[in-house]
Amino acid sequence: MVDEMTVNADANSELTSEQKSQTRKYLIFKLNDNQYGVPLSEVKEVIGLPSCTFVPGSPEYFLGLINLRGRVISAIDLRSKMGVDSSSRNLKRPAVIITDIGDITLGCVVDSISEVMSIGKDQIDNHLEVKVNGDSDFIKGIARFQDRSMILILDLKHAVDVSDLIRHRAG
Amino acid sequence: MSDDFLKEIQEGFLLEADDLLEQAEGLFLNLEKTDVDHRATFDHLKRIAHNFKGSGKAVGFDELSSFCHSLENLLVALSSGSIGLNQKITGLLLECNDVLRSDIRTLTQDKLAVLDHDDLKKKLDKALAEYSSPETNHEVTALPTSSAEVPQDHKTEKANQNNPSKKSGNDEFIKIPLKKIDDLLNTFGEQVIFLSALDFYKEDIVAHKEDITRVVFNLKRIAFDLQQSTLTLRMVTLKSMFSKLERAIRDAALMTRKRINTIITGGDNELDKVIVDQLSDPLIHMVRNSVDHGIETSELRAQREKPVIGTIRLNAQREGGAFVIEVSDDGGGLDSDRIYQKGIEKGLIKEGQQMTRNEILELIFENGFSTKDAASELSGRGVGMNVVKETILSLKGSYEISSEVGKGTTFRIRLPLSLSLFNGLLVMVKNEKFIIPSSQVQEIVKINDVEQLDIVGGNRVIQLRNEVIELMDISDNLAKPCDNIDDSNYKKNMVLISNVEKTKIGFVVSQILGIQRIVQKPLSPEMTACPGASGVTILGDGNPAIILDLRVFREVIQSNNPNRALAI
């Protein structure tokens, strides 16, 4: 975590004023050892993972229902949803990223939250050639840093698409 | 005048207009009562018409205003006595009211809509000219024409009823008495005081242990009060629904040439607006049925030595945690032999099937049931009562019929006071908690205590007081797939006997944890994977729980396994 902070500081100091205007804030989180980022503007809030209520008949990636201050929302396991290898799951500090997808408020469960980071547009490579763990469909771009670390920029709306769950209810 | 401002005052007018027209309708109906002094009624009506005319003009609805002017002229003539009251006149007044109501709906949707009242205006003018001459004042030939006009009247009303159901979105308005809001604010105020006390005590929790306990106790009470008062904000009285029913009875009576007196009690009682809105159409079906099938013709009533004028009673009252609406008539009653025969004819039951009288009576709620051989304007298509049943069940309510041949029929509809708050059973299905509405459970038995547990056609059944009841294991369909609790515990399970359909079904759960007040929250569309889930709630421990609707659950399970034929 400390390393990343310094990376962040370095990256910022090199930005010219023109670049700064093209900078957006991202929430950085971890799945396995990979770092992912989502635009902060798409994040409503982040909470610790409360207990989940199992919903019969739901797919594996659907963790269940959680209580968000009196509202009941669905928790999606981002790992399982994106097909990220779950064998080395490290859930020491799991967190839920609350976001609105259309009319639906969803909670996306991630391994841990790292920080909020400003990333310039020019730091993000949108032309992906390498497939990463089978989750490339959801990846909008890769932000690369001088210390060779990188952050995968996630298309959250695409990643937690739940349209397969929405069907016409009988009655 | 800026467009926005105009729009705003127009909307205000339309909201108010709806209210005025509702009052007017009640007053018009009042005019049909004989032996009553109508002076006060006329004064009130004139005020409403004048108000309507004036405000309509002010917000730019000129056509509406000029139509009201014609209506006002007739009202003035009526109140001064220069025109005599008769059924044709009140019919015309009610027709005007219907047209105005539909105008208001049209304008609500499109404020620039063009209205046309030429035909009605002519009728109004004609009525003024025709009846003001004393010679024609006592003309009785008016009646046949008036009944010819009724069907048209009836259609406009129907069109009006269809409208509100279409736009039943969340942007609907509700009128709230100021007192309810004051009550709510008072309770909030109290809460703030207790919260600041807590703030003070938290400086030294140990020393203020008892004070804190007391404050927490009070806060709990306030939370309950707040919940109750907030719920009452959604409540409306049944007055307007009852006057709609009264009108439906009047129109139906005219069409069938029957004389009917409507007695309304308990219209002041309040019920959730959503329930009232959904009930209104089914209840109109019911009262039309009462007029058409229930009340006999005057001649027949005279023969049977009953009062010539039939009576339909509408009553509403609270009974414990439930709300009861009764529709009763003093007509001919339901003939169970005839219903049984019709049931066989329509293929609803088999010849020779053993049924209790009540079971036979309940056939009238089945889809496709009708005792009339030809559909009339009023009833006979065999769908009405089925709609009534479906609506009541979907509102988590129940119904009862009691009927005595020759004396009359009473329908009792029991409803929850509110849709979002009800009593629910907290049950365990293997390791998961679920809520089941108590209204759907008739009886709870332990499998162990049941005399017999059999397997018929691959399905478990129990025998309870000489009745064979099929079991449906909720955990078969809802438990986590990995759960593997062995079957030897099966006898420890509980069975919820439910009457959600004609045949009883026993739903098997692992354990019953208790009964509690449930605040229902809607299911978001992505949560609907669970069969039978009708909503969610948050339990005392803060965890969400799914509310299972047994009726839907059964339907889903059966449509998923068509082979699972009901043994009975």
XYZ file of C-alpha atoms in Angstrom:
739
model
C 0.000 0.000 0.000
C 2.810 2.354 0.895
C 4.512 1.602 -2.411
C 1.435 2.451 -4.344
C 1.081 5.751 -2.578
C 4.526 6.792 -3.658
C 3.779 5.707 -7.177
C 0.754 7.856 -7.048
C 2.700 10.855 -5.784
C 5.333 10.428 -8.478
C 2.756 10.180 -11.171
C 1.031 13.330 -10.027
C 4.138 15.431 -9.744
C 4.993 14.805 -13.370
C 1.680 16.035 -14.639
C 1.619 19.325 -16.518
C -1.369 21.598 -16.053
C -2.739 20.490 -19.392
C -2.523 16.885 -18.356
C -4.160 17.637 -15.029
C -7.309 18.787 -16.752
C -7.443 15.354 -18.319
C -7.072 13.647 -14.978
C -9.829 11.654 -13.312
C -10.072 10.171 -9.886
C -10.290 6.416 -9.616
C -11.117 4.104 -6.738
C -8.469 1.414 -6.698
C -9.253 -2.054 -5.333
C -7.780 -5.518 -5.400
C -8.893 -8.878 -6.711
C -6.131 -11.432 -6.073
C -2.915 -9.522 -6.631
C -4.267 -7.421 -9.448
C -5.165 -3.790 -8.990
C -8.341 -2.507 -10.570
C -9.679 0.989 -10.858
C -13.172 2.364 -11.400
C -13.991 6.030 -11.953
C -14.820 7.505 -8.562
C -17.830 9.235 -10.074
C -19.477 5.839 -10.538
C -19.021 4.889 -6.898
C -21.752 5.897 -4.457
C -20.036 4.633 -1.355
C -17.891 1.835 0.020
C -18.863 -0.296 3.010
C -17.422 -3.325 4.775
C -19.003 -6.623 3.805
C -22.021 -7.263 6.064
C -23.658 -10.672 6.311
C -25.484 -11.742 3.183
C -28.852 -13.436 2.832
C -28.805 -16.279 0.358
C -31.263 -15.996 -2.539
C -32.418 -19.407 -3.777
C -32.192 -19.919 -7.502
C -29.623 -17.197 -8.059
C -26.378 -17.773 -9.972
C -23.092 -18.359 -8.205
C -21.836 -14.805 -8.597
C -24.903 -13.512 -6.732
C -23.710 -13.444 -3.128
C -27.060 -12.477 -1.686
C -28.937 -9.592 -0.137
C -27.358 -7.052 2.159
C -28.815 -4.376 4.389
C -27.621 -0.925 3.389
C -29.005 1.279 6.161
C -32.527 -0.097 5.846
C -32.418 -0.638 2.113
C -32.047 -4.144 0.786
C -29.649 -4.407 -2.145
C -27.981 -7.252 -4.025
C -24.334 -8.112 -3.510
C -22.436 -9.347 -6.545
C -19.187 -11.268 -6.185
C -17.035 -9.367 -8.655
C -14.424 -12.133 -8.751
C -16.874 -14.805 -9.737
C -18.765 -12.460 -12.040
C -15.611 -11.549 -13.962
C -14.240 -15.058 -13.957
C -11.199 -14.152 -11.887
C -9.519 -17.174 -10.328
C -10.980 -17.651 -6.852
C -8.549 -20.255 -5.557
C -6.210 -17.767 -3.936
C -9.023 -15.731 -2.455
C -7.734 -13.390 0.154
C -10.664 -11.929 2.009
C -8.981 -10.264 4.917
C -10.766 -6.989 4.430
C -13.519 -7.539 1.894
C -15.386 -4.412 0.908
C -18.514 -3.618 -1.029
C -18.511 -0.912 -3.672
C -22.014 0.506 -3.957
C -22.929 1.684 -7.427
C -26.011 2.465 -9.472
C -26.505 0.535 -12.687
C -29.502 2.132 -14.318
C -32.303 2.022 -11.730
C -30.684 -0.724 -9.721
C -28.338 -0.167 -6.812
C -25.806 -2.958 -6.556
C -23.018 -3.872 -4.193
C -19.831 -5.245 -5.793
C -17.768 -7.307 -3.402
C -13.994 -6.941 -3.806
C -11.022 -8.341 -1.862
C -9.926 -4.999 -0.487
C -9.901 -1.285 -1.209
C -6.509 0.314 -1.785
C -6.933 4.032 -2.301
C -8.295 6.824 -4.436
C -5.873 7.853 -7.175
C -5.780 10.487 -9.883
C -4.855 9.033 -13.225
C -4.211 11.092 -16.318
C -5.878 10.175 -19.545
C -2.515 9.758 -21.255
C -1.463 7.190 -18.686
C -4.238 4.862 -19.754
C -3.672 2.558 -22.697
C -7.002 1.797 -24.328
C -5.657 -0.547 -26.976
C -5.530 -3.860 -25.256
C -3.650 -6.672 -26.861
C -3.099 -8.914 -23.908
C -5.955 -10.907 -22.453
C -5.881 -10.783 -18.688
C -7.337 -13.763 -16.830
C -10.313 -13.968 -19.153
C -11.786 -10.730 -17.838
C -10.746 -8.595 -20.791
C -14.349 -7.883 -21.779
C -14.742 -5.681 -18.742
C -11.403 -3.912 -19.015
C -11.514 -0.499 -20.628
C -7.827 0.164 -20.426
C -4.610 -0.287 -18.504
C -2.877 2.450 -16.579
C 0.873 1.862 -16.513
C 3.327 3.445 -14.117
C 7.044 3.958 -14.148
C 7.732 1.251 -11.599
C 6.135 -1.186 -14.055
C 3.047 -1.562 -11.849
C -0.287 -1.309 -13.566
C -3.944 -0.791 -12.842
C -6.723 -2.332 -14.891
C -9.444 0.236 -15.550
C -12.791 -1.491 -15.195
C -16.026 -0.851 -17.018
C -18.186 -1.385 -13.960
C -21.529 -1.260 -15.760
C -20.368 -3.990 -18.077
C -18.687 -6.001 -15.343
C -21.707 -6.287 -13.059
C -24.321 -6.620 -15.759
C -27.255 -8.396 -14.108
C -29.673 -8.334 -17.007
C -29.645 -12.142 -17.046
C -31.332 -12.020 -13.632
C -34.101 -9.692 -14.660
C -37.066 -11.513 -16.012
C -40.762 -11.063 -16.120
C -42.246 -12.027 -12.869
C -45.227 -14.309 -12.850
C -48.281 -12.830 -11.207
C -48.626 35.015 -17.313
C -45.593 32.835 -17.795
C -46.171 29.341 -19.106
C -44.785 27.709 -15.998
C -46.976 29.689 -13.702
C -50.046 28.966 -15.809
C -49.209 25.288 -15.791
C -48.849 25.308 -12.050
C -52.190 26.959 -11.350
C -53.830 24.716 -13.922
C -52.527 21.698 -12.086
C -53.801 23.111 -8.829
C -57.207 23.612 -10.393
C -57.321 20.089 -11.767
C -56.454 18.588 -8.392
C -59.117 20.637 -6.676
C -61.636 19.952 -9.437
C -61.444 16.221 -8.918
C -62.377 16.757 -5.314
C -65.248 19.110 -6.085
C -66.715 16.729 -8.645
C -66.580 13.912 -6.172
C -68.521 16.012 -3.667
C -70.939 17.005 -6.416
C -71.623 13.426 -7.369
C -72.614 12.581 -3.806
C -74.910 15.609 -3.734
C -76.513 14.731 -7.077
C -77.225 11.241 -5.799
C -78.729 12.829 -2.712
C -81.192 14.688 -4.906
C -82.737 11.389 -5.893
C -83.874 10.782 -2.356
C -87.463 11.815 -1.949
C -89.033 13.340 1.180
C -85.882 15.290 1.934
C -85.424 19.040 1.916
C -82.924 19.700 -0.839
C -82.326 23.396 -0.194
C -78.973 22.918 1.513
C -77.892 20.443 -1.156
C -78.720 22.913 -3.910
C -76.882 25.718 -2.158
C -73.833 23.539 -1.893
C -74.097 22.453 -5.538
C -74.495 26.011 -6.757
C -71.413 27.024 -4.830
C -69.433 24.177 -6.369
C -70.616 24.962 -9.910
C -69.873 28.653 -9.458
C -66.472 27.992 -8.014
C -65.737 25.591 -10.862
C -66.850 28.063 -13.480
C -64.815 30.899 -11.997
C -61.567 29.035 -11.367
C -61.843 27.192 -14.686
C -62.053 30.496 -16.517
C -59.209 31.976 -14.484
C -56.788 29.236 -15.493
C -57.815 29.328 -19.134
C -60.121 26.346 -19.483
C -62.796 28.406 -21.232
C -64.866 25.589 -22.667
C -65.058 23.902 -19.272
C -66.131 27.143 -17.707
C -68.834 27.876 -20.252
C -70.228 24.375 -19.865
C -70.369 24.892 -16.126
C -72.258 28.093 -16.784
C -75.042 26.121 -18.517
C -75.014 23.616 -15.685
C -75.214 26.391 -13.139
C -78.272 27.852 -14.926
C -80.072 24.555 -14.587
C -79.105 24.266 -10.922
C -80.382 27.762 -10.214
C -83.668 26.949 -11.941
C -83.944 23.714 -9.978
C -83.266 25.284 -6.613
C -85.728 28.105 -7.175
C -88.348 25.451 -7.842
C -89.119 26.686 -11.356
C -88.141 23.250 -12.570
C -89.315 20.160 -10.748
C -86.913 17.423 -9.769
C -87.291 14.043 -11.388
C -85.117 11.122 -12.254
C -84.475 12.371 -15.757
C -83.060 15.610 -14.411
C -80.842 13.917 -11.847
C -79.760 11.508 -14.574
C -78.775 14.472 -16.712
C -76.938 16.109 -13.826
C -75.016 12.931 -13.152
C -74.200 12.652 -16.830
C -72.788 16.185 -16.727
C -70.755 15.242 -13.706
C -69.356 12.208 -15.525
C -68.411 14.306 -18.507
C -66.713 16.868 -16.282
C -64.782 14.138 -14.542
C -63.578 12.703 -17.811
C -62.721 16.260 -18.940
C -60.560 16.702 -15.880
C -58.747 13.453 -16.654
C -58.255 14.485 -20.264
C -56.917 17.859 -19.213
C -54.632 16.307 -16.619
C -52.963 14.367 -19.391
C -53.013 17.123 -21.979
C -53.712 20.664 -20.848
C -54.353 21.808 -24.414
C -56.948 19.131 -25.162
C -60.022 20.422 -26.964
C -63.262 19.694 -25.161
C -66.644 19.491 -26.801
C -69.854 19.760 -24.831
C -72.256 20.859 -27.547
C -74.563 17.849 -27.245
C -74.798 18.071 -23.495
C -75.230 21.832 -23.550
C -78.138 21.387 -25.901
C -79.616 18.820 -23.550
C -79.211 21.230 -20.640
C -80.861 24.056 -22.571
C -83.633 21.745 -23.666
C -84.197 20.640 -20.083
C -84.388 24.274 -19.026
C -86.892 25.122 -21.744
C -88.932 21.952 -21.447
C -89.400 21.788 -17.737
C -89.741 25.430 -16.933
C -93.201 25.482 -18.503
C -95.612 24.374 -15.800
C -97.718 22.237 -18.176
C -94.995 19.695 -18.719
C -93.875 19.713 -15.137
C -95.656 16.543 -14.189
C -95.005 14.627 -17.318
C -94.326 11.038 -16.357
C -93.409 9.779 -19.808
C -89.906 10.953 -19.011
C -88.957 7.650 -17.420
C -88.588 5.352 -20.432
C -86.322 7.793 -22.225
C -84.256 8.160 -19.119
C -83.580 4.459 -18.901
C -82.634 4.486 -22.560
C -80.017 7.044 -21.776
C -78.527 5.096 -18.972
C -76.408 2.663 -20.965
C -74.565 5.563 -22.489
C -74.177 7.005 -19.041
C -72.814 3.721 -17.900
C -70.241 3.598 -20.657
C -68.798 6.977 -19.851
C -68.441 5.839 -16.318
C -66.645 2.725 -17.416
C -64.236 4.715 -19.513
C -63.553 6.888 -16.513
C -62.775 3.932 -14.337
C -60.292 2.560 -16.778
C -58.321 5.735 -16.783
C -56.977 5.908 -13.244
C -55.705 2.347 -13.278
C -53.586 3.177 -16.299
C -51.756 6.026 -14.657
C -51.245 4.436 -11.278
C -47.632 5.436 -11.071
C -45.730 6.785 -8.117
C -46.412 10.363 -9.110
C -49.946 10.076 -7.804
C -51.103 12.565 -5.236
C -52.751 11.980 -1.950
C -54.559 14.470 0.241
C -53.409 14.368 3.819
C -55.247 15.986 6.716
C -53.011 18.509 8.433
C -53.536 16.773 11.753
C -51.715 13.666 10.580
C -48.679 15.721 9.646
C -48.813 17.546 12.986
C -48.877 14.236 14.837
C -45.892 13.095 12.875
C -43.973 16.298 13.612
C -44.779 16.039 17.312
C -43.391 12.540 17.501
C -40.288 13.635 15.613
C -39.853 16.468 18.110
C -40.019 14.020 20.982
C -37.432 11.868 19.311
C -35.019 14.772 19.020
C -35.335 15.460 22.755
C -34.558 11.862 23.667
C -31.653 11.752 21.255
C -30.063 14.788 22.842
C -30.539 13.154 26.238
C -28.650 10.110 24.964
C -25.942 12.422 23.717
C -25.620 13.855 27.202
C -25.640 10.480 28.990
C -22.997 8.991 26.748
C -20.387 11.148 28.497
C -20.614 8.754 31.399
C -22.343 5.588 30.352
C -21.818 3.698 33.601
C -23.286 6.378 35.846
C -26.305 6.845 33.592
C -27.013 3.213 32.968
C -30.596 3.428 34.153
C -31.320 6.696 32.383
C -30.044 5.226 29.163
C -32.241 2.159 29.537
C -35.227 4.438 30.051
C -34.398 6.593 27.030
C -33.886 3.565 24.814
C -37.253 2.250 25.952
C -38.855 5.567 25.023
C -37.083 5.713 21.672
C -38.438 2.273 20.866
C -41.938 3.472 21.587
C -41.352 6.537 19.404
C -40.038 4.422 16.559
C -43.236 2.397 16.734
C -45.364 5.562 16.824
C -43.484 6.980 13.870
C -44.021 3.826 11.895
C -47.713 3.893 12.671
C -48.196 7.588 11.881
C -46.184 7.340 8.695
C -48.342 4.471 7.567
C -51.491 6.461 8.205
C -50.238 9.019 5.678
C -50.981 6.441 2.998
C -54.455 5.828 4.332
C -57.574 7.289 2.795
C -61.195 7.001 3.873
C -63.554 4.792 1.947
C -66.021 7.635 1.389
C -65.173 8.251 -2.231
C -65.072 4.554 -3.083
C -68.422 4.012 -1.423
C -70.001 6.884 -3.313
C -68.678 5.361 -6.530
C -70.377 2.110 -5.515
C -73.575 3.905 -4.647
C -73.551 5.396 -8.111
C -72.931 1.979 -9.683
C -75.856 0.548 -7.743
C -78.099 3.387 -8.863
C -77.191 2.932 -12.528
C -77.522 -0.838 -12.375
C -80.881 -0.537 -10.619
C -82.162 1.791 -13.346
C -81.048 -0.618 -16.042
C -82.679 -3.620 -14.431
C -85.739 -1.565 -13.393
C -85.295 -2.517 -9.792
C -85.817 -0.318 -6.782
C -82.920 -0.390 -4.424
C -81.995 1.479 -1.308
C -78.280 1.680 -0.508
C -77.187 1.869 3.104
C -73.586 2.810 3.766
C -71.850 2.504 7.105
C -68.252 2.870 8.149
C -67.158 5.018 5.210
C -64.970 7.026 7.580
C -62.660 4.096 8.139
C -59.268 4.389 6.542
C -57.405 1.928 4.389
C -54.178 2.049 2.393
C -54.745 4.053 -0.784
C -53.265 1.348 -2.987
C -55.710 -1.198 -1.598
C -58.651 1.150 -2.037
C -57.673 1.893 -5.637
C -57.313 -1.763 -6.503
C -60.519 -2.783 -4.776
C -62.744 -0.263 -6.397
C -63.298 -2.031 -9.735
C -63.858 -5.497 -8.231
C -66.329 -4.048 -5.741
C -68.249 -2.386 -8.554
C -68.542 -5.839 -10.116
C -69.823 -7.189 -6.845
C -72.519 -4.583 -6.304
C -73.639 -4.890 -9.924
C -73.938 -8.609 -9.332
C -75.945 -7.965 -6.197
C -78.319 -5.761 -8.169
C -78.540 -8.045 -11.155
C -78.589 -11.497 -9.524
C -79.320 -10.757 -5.886
C -82.200 -8.318 -5.561
C -85.442 -9.602 -7.044
C -87.818 -7.544 -9.151
C -90.411 -5.573 -7.225
C -93.169 -7.949 -8.344
C -91.294 -10.995 -7.135
C -90.444 -9.277 -3.861
C -94.109 -8.445 -3.345
C -95.011 -12.085 -3.996
C -92.415 -13.209 -1.466
C -93.821 -10.731 1.060
C -90.587 -8.772 1.268
C -90.325 -4.973 1.214
C -90.770 -3.868 -2.393
C -87.617 -1.784 -2.270
C -84.533 -3.948 -2.037
C -81.609 -3.037 0.213
C -77.905 -3.244 -0.424
C -75.661 -2.592 2.529
C -72.054 -1.537 2.265
C -70.156 -1.687 5.491
C -66.536 -1.183 6.416
C -64.965 -1.780 9.784
C -61.745 -2.708 11.462
C -61.535 -6.068 13.132
C -58.353 -6.464 15.086
C -55.448 -6.208 12.678
C -57.659 -6.597 9.656
C -60.072 -4.509 7.680
C -63.437 -5.932 6.727
C -65.663 -4.763 3.908
C -69.117 -6.270 3.654
C -71.476 -6.142 0.722
C -74.848 -7.598 1.558
C -78.195 -7.660 -0.156
C -81.616 -8.811 0.978
C -82.287 -10.535 -2.323
C -82.969 -14.101 -3.298
C -79.762 -15.607 -1.966
C -77.483 -18.050 -3.735
C -79.062 -21.290 -4.862
C -76.400 -23.934 -4.221
C -78.169 -26.616 -6.295
C -78.233 -24.338 -9.297
C -74.605 -23.323 -8.809
C -73.627 -26.994 -8.500
C -75.414 -27.805 -11.763
C -73.814 -24.848 -13.517
C -70.439 -25.890 -12.166
C -70.853 -29.288 -13.835
C -72.051 -27.688 -17.070
C -69.063 -25.380 -17.205
C -66.705 -28.234 -16.444
C -65.499 -26.748 -13.162
C -66.463 -29.795 -11.134
C -67.239 -33.437 -11.851
C -70.667 -34.929 -11.674
C -71.272 -36.510 -8.307
C -68.412 -34.686 -6.617
C -68.906 -34.346 -2.869
C -68.880 -30.713 -1.803
C -69.973 -28.742 1.209
C -72.418 -25.913 0.688
C -69.649 -23.377 1.173
C -67.407 -25.054 -1.348
C -70.245 -24.931 -3.840
C -70.859 -21.232 -3.170
C -67.192 -20.522 -3.755
C -67.573 -21.814 -7.300
C -68.971 -18.430 -8.246
C -65.450 -17.069 -7.886
C -64.041 -19.472 -10.464
C -63.018 -18.347 -13.911
C -65.746 -19.056 -16.429
C -68.545 -19.377 -13.933
C -71.824 -17.659 -14.725
C -75.392 -18.636 -13.936
C -76.818 -16.329 -16.538
C -77.135 -17.967 -19.892
C -76.727 -14.780 -21.861
C -74.294 -12.009 -21.010
C -76.080 -8.773 -20.267
C -74.760 -5.240 -20.125
C -74.331 -5.687 -16.397
C -72.979 -9.137 -15.805
C -72.876 -12.678 -17.042
C -69.558 -12.951 -18.791
C -68.247 -15.140 -16.029
C -65.088 -13.181 -15.403
C -66.187 -10.606 -12.863
C -66.134 -12.619 -9.690
C -62.889 -14.280 -10.681
C -61.307 -10.858 -10.926
C -62.689 -10.099 -7.471
C -61.071 -13.230 -6.073
C -57.735 -12.603 -7.767
C -57.634 -9.020 -6.529
C -58.455 -9.963 -2.963
C -55.831 -12.708 -2.896
C -53.191 -10.502 -4.453
C -53.856 -7.989 -1.668
C -53.194 -10.776 0.867
C -56.841 -10.779 1.834
C -59.515 -13.435 2.133
C -63.242 -13.640 1.526
C -66.305 -15.404 2.872
C -69.768 -15.833 1.472
C -72.819 -16.454 3.542
C -76.110 -16.790 1.849
C -79.573 -17.949 2.720
C -82.049 -18.784 0.019
C -84.825 -16.214 0.020
C -83.115 -13.942 2.542
C -80.032 -12.580 0.832
C -76.294 -12.843 0.444
C -73.376 -11.313 2.304
C -69.830 -11.106 1.016
C -67.175 -10.418 3.620
C -63.785 -9.308 2.408
C -60.972 -9.325 4.934
C -57.942 -7.251 4.081
C -54.712 -6.289 5.771
C -54.699 -2.660 6.937
C -51.687 -1.916 4.875
C -49.822 -3.695 2.146
C -46.417 -2.859 3.461
C -47.009 -3.921 7.059
C -48.382 -7.315 7.989
C -47.923 -10.227 10.358
C -45.500 -12.822 9.130
C -44.181 -16.156 10.326
C -40.427 -16.298 10.612
C -39.481 -19.810 9.535
C -36.280 -21.743 9.026
C -35.918 -23.701 5.831
C -32.850 -25.809 6.565
C -30.361 -23.063 7.385
C -32.076 -20.063 5.865
C -34.691 -17.783 7.323
C -37.789 -16.844 5.368
C -40.953 -14.877 6.081
C -44.373 -16.277 5.219
C -47.455 -14.029 5.518
C -49.584 -15.372 8.379
C -52.705 -14.677 6.359
C -51.748 -17.560 4.079
C -51.382 -20.083 6.864
C -54.456 -21.734 8.283
C -52.926 -24.168 10.685
C -49.538 -25.409 11.794
C -48.850 -29.061 12.616
C -45.769 -31.024 13.497
C -45.183 -33.937 11.146
C -44.521 -36.069 14.210
C -47.997 -35.442 15.557
C -49.752 -36.340 12.360
C -51.429 -39.703 12.339
C -50.219 -40.717 8.933
C -47.422 -39.868 6.591
C -47.751 -41.562 3.217
C -46.343 -41.361 -0.217
C -48.878 -41.131 -3.023
C -47.645 -40.966 -6.605
C -44.180 -39.951 -5.493
C -45.444 -37.127 -3.305
C -45.603 -37.088 0.434
C -49.062 -36.623 1.894
C -50.391 -36.414 5.413
C -53.750 -37.282 6.782
C -55.252 -34.697 9.039
C -58.727 -35.118 10.471
C -59.781 -37.419 7.632
C -58.423 -35.054 5.047
C -55.544 -36.022 2.795
C -53.195 -33.110 2.333
C -50.325 -33.091 -0.101
C -47.008 -31.842 1.189
C -44.712 -29.498 -0.615
C -41.237 -29.283 0.802
C -40.041 -25.714 0.640
C -36.435 -26.757 1.201
C -36.460 -28.985 -1.886
C -36.726 -25.831 -3.892
C -35.101 -23.167 -1.782
C -32.242 -24.643 0.191
C -28.686 -24.129 -0.916
C -27.672 -26.963 -3.214
C -24.746 -27.909 -0.989
C -27.017 -28.430 2.001
C -27.244 -32.099 2.758
C -29.201 -32.665 5.886
C -30.183 -36.283 6.174
C -33.781 -37.339 5.902
C -34.117 -38.963 9.322
C -34.940 -35.543 10.748
C -37.863 -35.219 8.387
C -40.412 -35.973 11.080
C -39.227 -33.040 13.130
C -40.297 -30.632 10.428
C -43.327 -28.405 10.711
C -46.159 -28.265 8.209
C -47.905 -25.016 7.416
C -51.366 -25.899 6.195
C -52.333 -23.308 3.668
C -55.594 -22.555 1.949
C -54.183 -20.450 -0.855
C -55.955 -22.558 -3.422
C -59.075 -24.685 -3.485
C -57.169 -27.694 -2.191
C -55.185 -27.413 1.003
C -51.470 -27.868 0.755
C -49.002 -28.506 3.506
C -45.765 -26.555 3.127
C -42.914 -28.177 4.998
C -40.399 -26.014 6.829
C -37.693 -27.010 9.285
C -38.640 -24.782 12.158
C -40.904 -21.912 13.121
C -39.080 -19.161 14.946
C -42.018 -16.896 15.669
C -44.525 -14.428 14.391
C -43.696 -10.768 13.907
C -44.738 -7.525 12.296
C -43.142 -7.310 8.885
C -42.370 -4.143 6.986
C -42.297 -5.233 3.388
C -39.811 -3.768 0.952
C -40.083 -4.284 -2.775
C -37.900 -6.746 -4.634
C -35.511 -5.111 -7.001
C -35.801 -6.750 -10.455
C -32.492 -8.592 -10.157
C -33.604 -10.353 -6.960
C -36.501 -12.259 -8.465
C -34.665 -15.551 -9.004
C -36.185 -17.041 -5.860
C -39.428 -18.872 -6.620
C -42.359 -17.262 -4.850
C -40.449 -14.291 -3.459
C -42.830 -11.365 -3.125
C -40.675 -8.938 -1.233
C -37.923 -8.568 1.302
C -37.732 -7.304 4.831
C -35.072 -6.639 7.419
C -35.144 -8.823 10.504
C -34.427 -7.751 14.057
C -30.786 -8.842 13.704
C -30.340 -6.478 10.750
C -30.161 -9.204 8.131
C -32.434 -9.134 5.108
C -34.947 -11.957 4.668
C -37.065 -12.979 1.712
C -40.850 -12.898 1.984
C -42.383 -15.959 0.378
C -45.825 -15.803 -1.142
C -47.043 -19.390 -0.849
C -49.540 -18.990 -3.650
C -46.949 -17.785 -6.147
C -44.438 -20.291 -4.822
C -46.820 -23.143 -5.509
C -47.597 -21.862 -8.987
C -43.928 -21.523 -9.893
C -43.005 -24.952 -8.550
C -45.891 -26.577 -10.356
C -45.172 -24.910 -13.649
C -41.540 -25.972 -13.312
C -42.486 -29.612 -12.668
C -45.592 -30.316 -14.689
C -45.282 -33.982 -13.722
C -45.991 -33.143 -10.160
C -49.691 -33.752 -10.548
C -51.785 -32.962 -7.567
C -52.843 -36.222 -6.008
C -56.196 -34.846 -5.007
